[in-house]
Amino acid sequence: MLVLEANGSLVLYTGVTRDIHTMLVLEANGSLVLYTGVTRVSKVFVPGLLSPTFSVQNHQPQLSTPLENISTPARATVQHMSRLEEVGMPSPVLEVRSTTQHHESSWLEDSSFQQAAPHIHTLRDPVSNRVTLELSSGSMLRITIPELATSELVKRCLQAIRFILPKDTAMKVLVKWYNSYNAPGGPSMHLEWNLFVTCLMTMMGYNTERLTWTRNLHFEVPLSPVIAPKKARPADTGSDEDWGYLRCSDYHWQVYMRPAVAVQGLEPVSPPGGVDNHESVLGLESSALLFPHIPVLCYVLHLLYEDLKLDELQRSGARALVGLLQQLAKDLQLEDFIDLYWRDYPSFIKTFKEACVIDQAQMELMTWPVFLDGEAPCVFSWLSRCLRGQDVAPFPYLLGICERTKLLVLSYALYVVGDEDAISTNMLKYLSRLSAGQKKNTSDPFLRRQSSVKPAPSSECLAEKLVVWLTSAGFTLKDLESVPFGVALPIRDAIYLCREHPCSDWSEEVCALIGRQDLTRQAHKVTLANRKSTVGLNVMLEPPVTSEADEEEDGMTDLHPEVTGLIWSQDLRVQEVRRLLQSSRPIRVNVLHLPEVSDHEYIEEKENKLLQLCQRTMALPVGRGLFTLFSYHPVPTEPLPVPKLNLTGRAPPRNTMVDLNSGNIDVPPNMTCWPSFHNGVAAGLKIAPASQVESAWIAYNKPKSADLANEYAGFLMALGLNGHLTKLATLNIHDYLTKGHEMTSIGLLLGVSAAKLGTMDMSITRLLSIHIPALLPPTSTELDVPHSVQVAAVVGIGLVYQGTGHRHNAEVLLAEIGRPPGPEMEYCTDRESYSLAAGLALGMVCLGHGSNLIGMTDLNVPEQLYQYMVGGHRRTHAGISREKHKSPSYQIKEGDTINVDVTCPGATLALAMIYLKTNNRSIADWLKAPDTMFLLDFIKPEFLLLRTLARCLIMWDEIFPNADWVTSNVPQIIQENIGNQEQTPISEDLNMETLVQAHDYIIAGGCLAVGFRFAGSANSDAFDCLYKFARNFMQCLTTSTATVTGQYNLQTCLSMVLLAVSMVMAGSGNLKVLQLCRFLHKRTFGEMNYGFHMAHHMALGLLFLGGGRYTLSTSNSAIAALLCALYPHFPAHSTDNRYHLQALRHLAVLAAEPRLLVPVDVDTLKPCYALLDVTYKETQWYEETTVELMAPTMLPELNLLKRIKVKGPRYWELNIDISKGTQHLQSILSKDGVLYVKLRAGQLPYKDDPQGWKSLLAPNLNNRSAEVRTFKPEAISTFTSDVALVSFAEYFCRASENMKHKQETVALLSAILYECVTQEYPEVLPTHISIDQAVRTLDRDNLCETFSLWQMKLVLELCESRVLQQRLRDTRRQGRGLLLSSEFLPVMKSSADRALDRWLCDNSHVLQAYMRRQPMNNDTDVNMLACFLVYHSIPSLKNTVASDLEGCSCFPKLLLKSSQLGVPVRALLRLSPLLLQKQDSRV
């Protein structure tokens, strides 16, 4: 980019370096310059490249710096020094380097060098802080602009400084630091802090050369103008003088000599000589840049120090920072701060003896913020007061810098204080946010915490709020590990409480924070099918005795055997269903060869027998499609395997082939068309909705052979039913329809309609309308559309407009129900199926609307349907295809009367669907069965079944699952005469055959209504009722009643009842129903035709729907789909579509819904058994009820449930609260129902230990001490697989030879490990160890800093907290205490008390001297004094003096004043002898 400056010079510049917010500019004179905004930071110097306008004035301060040692290739960054800058150059930029040392003077004098050296031509390719220099010589150089700092501590200090200082001052500080830090020969990584301290103190006005502790900081280059310039040492090796300088430093003496002296018990020694003593009083330069801001800088750096204390990984940074803070606090005479730093690091702070004198005039030049007036903020002390229940002032923090302080302070306010609004509206009660130039404290009195009358929230509620809020703030388990153990314990307690009682719909991050791997994995929503390679069954069931080739051919190999093996573990019913539904192997044709039968006749007899058996084989695919529903995930590069429809046979004993194509018998033409279609649908229905199916793969499966076109048509319909046909390109749909293949058109139209269910999609509407003459304009060209395609298109309209109440379509469909035959030769055959389709479609369009048919009042829909049902004169339909009906039919003459044999079924079901579940009694009364013999003679018995079913569906809430209710649907005239036909003579006016047939069909209709009402519920009452009627009908088939009713009618009723009982037990695999299906499977004689076989095997498919993973829904949409699929008139032969289009049988898939819940062990990734508590909502029939189920199990309909809970003690508990919404549970069920569970430590799965007697915790459950004694480290691997815990047991809990003298320690560690692992909180093991180490160190009087003691104190205060003690009595905790052992803490506390009391007894004079503010001797051990003050919460000297504790003459007054200071009573009991003794001595 080109920019013209005001002076006319041209500027070329490249991109922004975002990390340090600077911009690299190539000026017109060839200089590289860094800018931040309009501020010029510095020039950039690249070794070997020379600016054409190099001048002495620009580079005078560093004339003596050699080039050879100023590059730092290891850092690969640009280095700067004041205004002479250098670049650390990554390869390949070393080609321009020279081994000769050039100084600036030589560059100025040697003009030939200037001309020869290449210069920068342009800049290019900026990425982040890297840029390419294009040189005049044509070569290119990649350089890196260095960061502001590499040390995390320095970065955060600079952040704090920039935050609090005025903008211009902060900019000067950053520029000064940047140039110093990136000077040639700059410091190494570990000395960066030393450089920063010296640079900062110099800008404050300190003479760092005269302060002992800063003078001993080692640097490689000069840092400030105060220090005399030193030439950087070019040699890499050191000298003897360097070693001597190190040995004579204070730092060396403190770190290395002091511990050695203490260990050897020698007399204390003084620092070695050789260091210059300050001969005059040290002062500060008041003209320095940062001198006025020293107080505010001290305060913000102190807040940063407090934040660092909350991070274990930044402990070294806090120790480094405390030296600087101690110096500033001492010079500013901030006693509270000095005392705080001394208490944190007593031995380290003791070495700081120098102070700089700041007179009153200089003090007045400084800016003193109001927040320095209060006591020094100590985050540990603030948290301690929270735990003790004392009032706390808002804790100050820096926004964006002290984020951990904010996080932990608010966590304590929420969980310990119990303020639910602490993280939202009440945040200012606990935090005081500092801002630059702040003149008054933001923590005004009205913001302070006030008493509240709110009821105390439960600990579970607070814990949930805490973990969710922490996660939203980006807090993770890794962050928690870096929080000091005492501070982290309340958070760990909340996490453990949430781990015990989690919410199932928490995000993945929350689940990871609470350590629930099962929920974390659940959030991933990984399906069982996607993990087929990793999910296996522990014990494989005995497979059926078949070859591998046979298993691959039957199309049922893709079920999940690991799941079905758990559901039906006691038998081989799944293998039996596979045997019954397979159609790919030849049929066994067993015909006895009688002596009088010739060979030719015998062959014909075998072929006739085969033809009879083929009726069953051709009906199998419909049931197989339901059985294998959504069980397969296709491979995109492979075609879908379709099992063969084998219509050949094998005759024993020689296993000879029997074929229908021999020509010996007559075989119906096109016999296999529809069976092939069903076979294709069954294969396509295997594809799961979650599979990756694309348009190209659908076209890829198109067969080349015309014989397989019917199968492909079924495949297309199946893709629509499972939702994948929406991915088929419009061009492909057009291509398929233009071929004119009838089956393909049927499958495609029904498929796309099902895929667009209820969407009113206009493109699909246009597609369907082309195939329905009634939806075309009267003047449109008549298309030759096959009748079956028209039927499919009409049903498609119903599917696409389901539940919409679309007026125009409803009007057209209402007219189409009663469409007369004609014109001419059209619409004369299979009229019943078209009328039925129009009725079903009308019912779907107005599904469940009842009397609320908006905008259809003029259509009189219910009255018109009633007329279609009972007959009468035909009404005229103005404007609807009137032109087409002018010409009468040449074959059928109906006149003006409605043909109820055609219109009644469609109208009846339309009424049922429109008024579904509305309980509209007036409409239901229309559908009552006639109660006189005269009227019974005018209605077909099978229509009585439809009427009864329709009436019951309308009166949905009055359906009851008992035999009395079913028989109550039979009119009184039938009941009286059927029941008394043996005792009393029958009147001649009564037709017994009519009565018996009507009775059976009405009973079948009532049973079917019970099946619809309780579909998928596995209701035991409904099952018992329906099973009883099924057995009754089976008995009737073999008695004399069969001659009156008729075998066909009995078989129809039996098929309907069998379907009803299968609907109730859908997906359950009930053994009794399976036995019924298997019995009827074997019946291939008599009236057993293709349609009955289809019904029986549909019942079998529904019984094992989706391999036991799916069941049926009772939603309005599901009821409509089932009415289409289970219409009680099955085809007489394989080509029969007169009364009902066979393709509609597959719409039962639309009623299927996944409700199988499969527990999967998150560690082994294998399905397992788990105990569930399923709670039902309260309804008008029963109260709220909880039942215990063993999963894998089929759940009831979700709208009936309130809660699902995974029960302990084997697995971690898990609650799924459905009252909040079913979305979460639906998402689990839709992903194969996988519910991840985690086994508790020491427990075994139910499959390995059904009774729970083999559990590792079972034998010694009542004797805990015996448990610990018998616990062996080798057993740890049975409780946990954590490598760290196993290694801990191996190295620290095993009594080896070198550990004989530490048996007590081994026993303690073993007990701690046992407690942590068996109670499922291994993360607290380091806390136990840290407390033990702190106590042992304290006992040896060897605690150099009080950090670990602070943590132990917080732990003890947490356990003694009254609020927490109340929560421990919460029933949800089930007797569980805090995470630490109840026996461990008292022992540790007693040891700490004993050590400190022993010290106090021997050193009471030290404590007295401290209380009187007397100076202490150098040899005084102040470490234990600091430990005593911290452990017993003794306030700072300033507060102690202000409260005049020494002025108390008696213990009550002392107790009163100490309570105001927040001194615990136990500490006061130790102090009172000293304080009261001083009062007595004064008297």
PDB file of N, CA and C in Angstrom, residues 500-522:
ATOM      1  N   GLU A 500     -22.467 -37.344  41.559  1.00  0.00           N
ATOM      2  CA  GLU A 500     -23.419 -38.315  42.104  1.00  0.00           C
ATOM      3  C   GLU A 500     -24.814 -38.113  41.528  1.00  0.00           C
ATOM      4  N   HIS A 501     -25.207 -36.859  41.323  1.00  0.00           N
ATOM      5  CA  HIS A 501     -26.567 -36.558  40.862  1.00  0.00           C
ATOM      6  C   HIS A 501     -26.509 -35.583  39.694  1.00  0.00           C
ATOM      7  N   PRO A 502     -26.043 -36.031  38.532  1.00  0.00           N
ATOM      8  CA  PRO A 502     -25.912 -35.101  37.402  1.00  0.00           C
ATOM      9  C   PRO A 502     -27.228 -34.940  36.654  1.00  0.00           C
ATOM     10  N   CYS A 503     -27.289 -33.899  35.854  1.00  0.00           N
ATOM     11  CA  CYS A 503     -28.382 -33.716  34.909  1.00  0.00           C
ATOM     12  C   CYS A 503     -27.949 -34.317  33.575  1.00  0.00           C
ATOM     13  N   SER A 504     -28.830 -35.045  32.973  1.00  0.00           N
ATOM     14  CA  SER A 504     -28.454 -35.776  31.764  1.00  0.00           C
ATOM     15  C   SER A 504     -28.249 -34.862  30.561  1.00  0.00           C
ATOM     16  N   ASP A 505     -28.828 -33.655  30.607  1.00  0.00           N
ATOM     17  CA  ASP A 505     -28.747 -32.787  29.434  1.00  0.00           C
ATOM     18  C   ASP A 505     -27.657 -31.738  29.554  1.00  0.00           C
ATOM     19  N   TRP A 506     -26.719 -31.925  30.475  1.00  0.00           N
ATOM     20  CA  TRP A 506     -25.615 -30.985  30.580  1.00  0.00           C
ATOM     21  C   TRP A 506     -24.719 -31.092  29.354  1.00  0.00           C
ATOM     22  N   SER A 507     -23.996 -30.015  29.108  1.00  0.00           N
ATOM     23  CA  SER A 507     -23.104 -29.993  27.949  1.00  0.00           C
ATOM     24  C   SER A 507     -21.908 -30.903  28.189  1.00  0.00           C
ATOM     25  N   GLU A 508     -21.212 -31.157  27.113  1.00  0.00           N
ATOM     26  CA  GLU A 508     -20.031 -32.033  27.187  1.00  0.00           C
ATOM     27  C   GLU A 508     -18.977 -31.456  28.118  1.00  0.00           C
ATOM     28  N   GLU A 509     -18.822 -30.134  28.117  1.00  0.00           N
ATOM     29  CA  GLU A 509     -17.806 -29.500  28.967  1.00  0.00           C
ATOM     30  C   GLU A 509     -18.138 -29.664  30.443  1.00  0.00           C
ATOM     31  N   VAL A 510     -19.427 -29.523  30.804  1.00  0.00           N
ATOM     32  CA  VAL A 510     -19.823 -29.700  32.209  1.00  0.00           C
ATOM     33  C   VAL A 510     -19.586 -31.143  32.639  1.00  0.00           C
ATOM     34  N   CYS A 511     -19.940 -32.085  31.783  1.00  0.00           N
ATOM     35  CA  CYS A 511     -19.746 -33.505  32.114  1.00  0.00           C
ATOM     36  C   CYS A 511     -18.267 -33.828  32.280  1.00  0.00           C
ATOM     37  N   ALA A 512     -17.431 -33.213  31.466  1.00  0.00           N
ATOM     38  CA  ALA A 512     -15.989 -33.442  31.605  1.00  0.00           C
ATOM     39  C   ALA A 512     -15.476 -32.855  32.910  1.00  0.00           C
ATOM     40  N   LEU A 513     -16.015 -31.704  33.317  1.00  0.00           N
ATOM     41  CA  LEU A 513     -15.569 -31.075  34.558  1.00  0.00           C
ATOM     42  C   LEU A 513     -15.928 -31.923  35.768  1.00  0.00           C
ATOM     43  N   ILE A 514     -17.106 -32.526  35.791  1.00  0.00           N
ATOM     44  CA  ILE A 514     -17.501 -33.326  36.949  1.00  0.00           C
ATOM     45  C   ILE A 514     -16.955 -34.743  36.868  1.00  0.00           C
ATOM     46  N   GLY A 515     -16.226 -35.055  35.815  1.00  0.00           N
ATOM     47  CA  GLY A 515     -15.563 -36.355  35.748  1.00  0.00           C
ATOM     48  C   GLY A 515     -16.486 -37.500  35.409  1.00  0.00           C
ATOM     49  N   ARG A 516     -17.566 -37.230  34.689  1.00  0.00           N
ATOM     50  CA  ARG A 516     -18.475 -38.304  34.269  1.00  0.00           C
ATOM     51  C   ARG A 516     -18.207 -38.623  32.806  1.00  0.00           C
ATOM     52  N   GLN A 517     -17.328 -39.618  32.591  1.00  0.00           N
ATOM     53  CA  GLN A 517     -16.978 -39.965  31.218  1.00  0.00           C
ATOM     54  C   GLN A 517     -18.181 -40.478  30.449  1.00  0.00           C
ATOM     55  N   ASP A 518     -19.130 -41.114  31.167  1.00  0.00           N
ATOM     56  CA  ASP A 518     -20.299 -41.631  30.467  1.00  0.00           C
ATOM     57  C   ASP A 518     -21.127 -40.504  29.872  1.00  0.00           C
ATOM     58  N   LEU A 519     -21.321 -39.444  30.647  1.00  0.00           N
ATOM     59  CA  LEU A 519     -22.105 -38.317  30.131  1.00  0.00           C
ATOM     60  C   LEU A 519     -21.335 -37.539  29.077  1.00  0.00           C
ATOM     61  N   THR A 520     -20.010 -37.461  29.261  1.00  0.00           N
ATOM     62  CA  THR A 520     -19.191 -36.764  28.265  1.00  0.00           C
ATOM     63  C   THR A 520     -19.301 -37.450  26.915  1.00  0.00           C
ATOM     64  N   ARG A 521     -19.241 -38.755  26.950  1.00  0.00           N
ATOM     65  CA  ARG A 521     -19.347 -39.500  25.688  1.00  0.00           C
ATOM     66  C   ARG A 521     -20.759 -39.423  25.129  1.00  0.00           C
ATOM     67  N   GLN A 522     -21.738 -39.380  26.052  1.00  0.00           N
ATOM     68  CA  GLN A 522     -23.118 -39.266  25.606  1.00  0.00           C
ATOM     69  C   GLN A 522     -23.324 -37.980  24.818  1.00  0.00           C
TER      70      GLN A 522
END
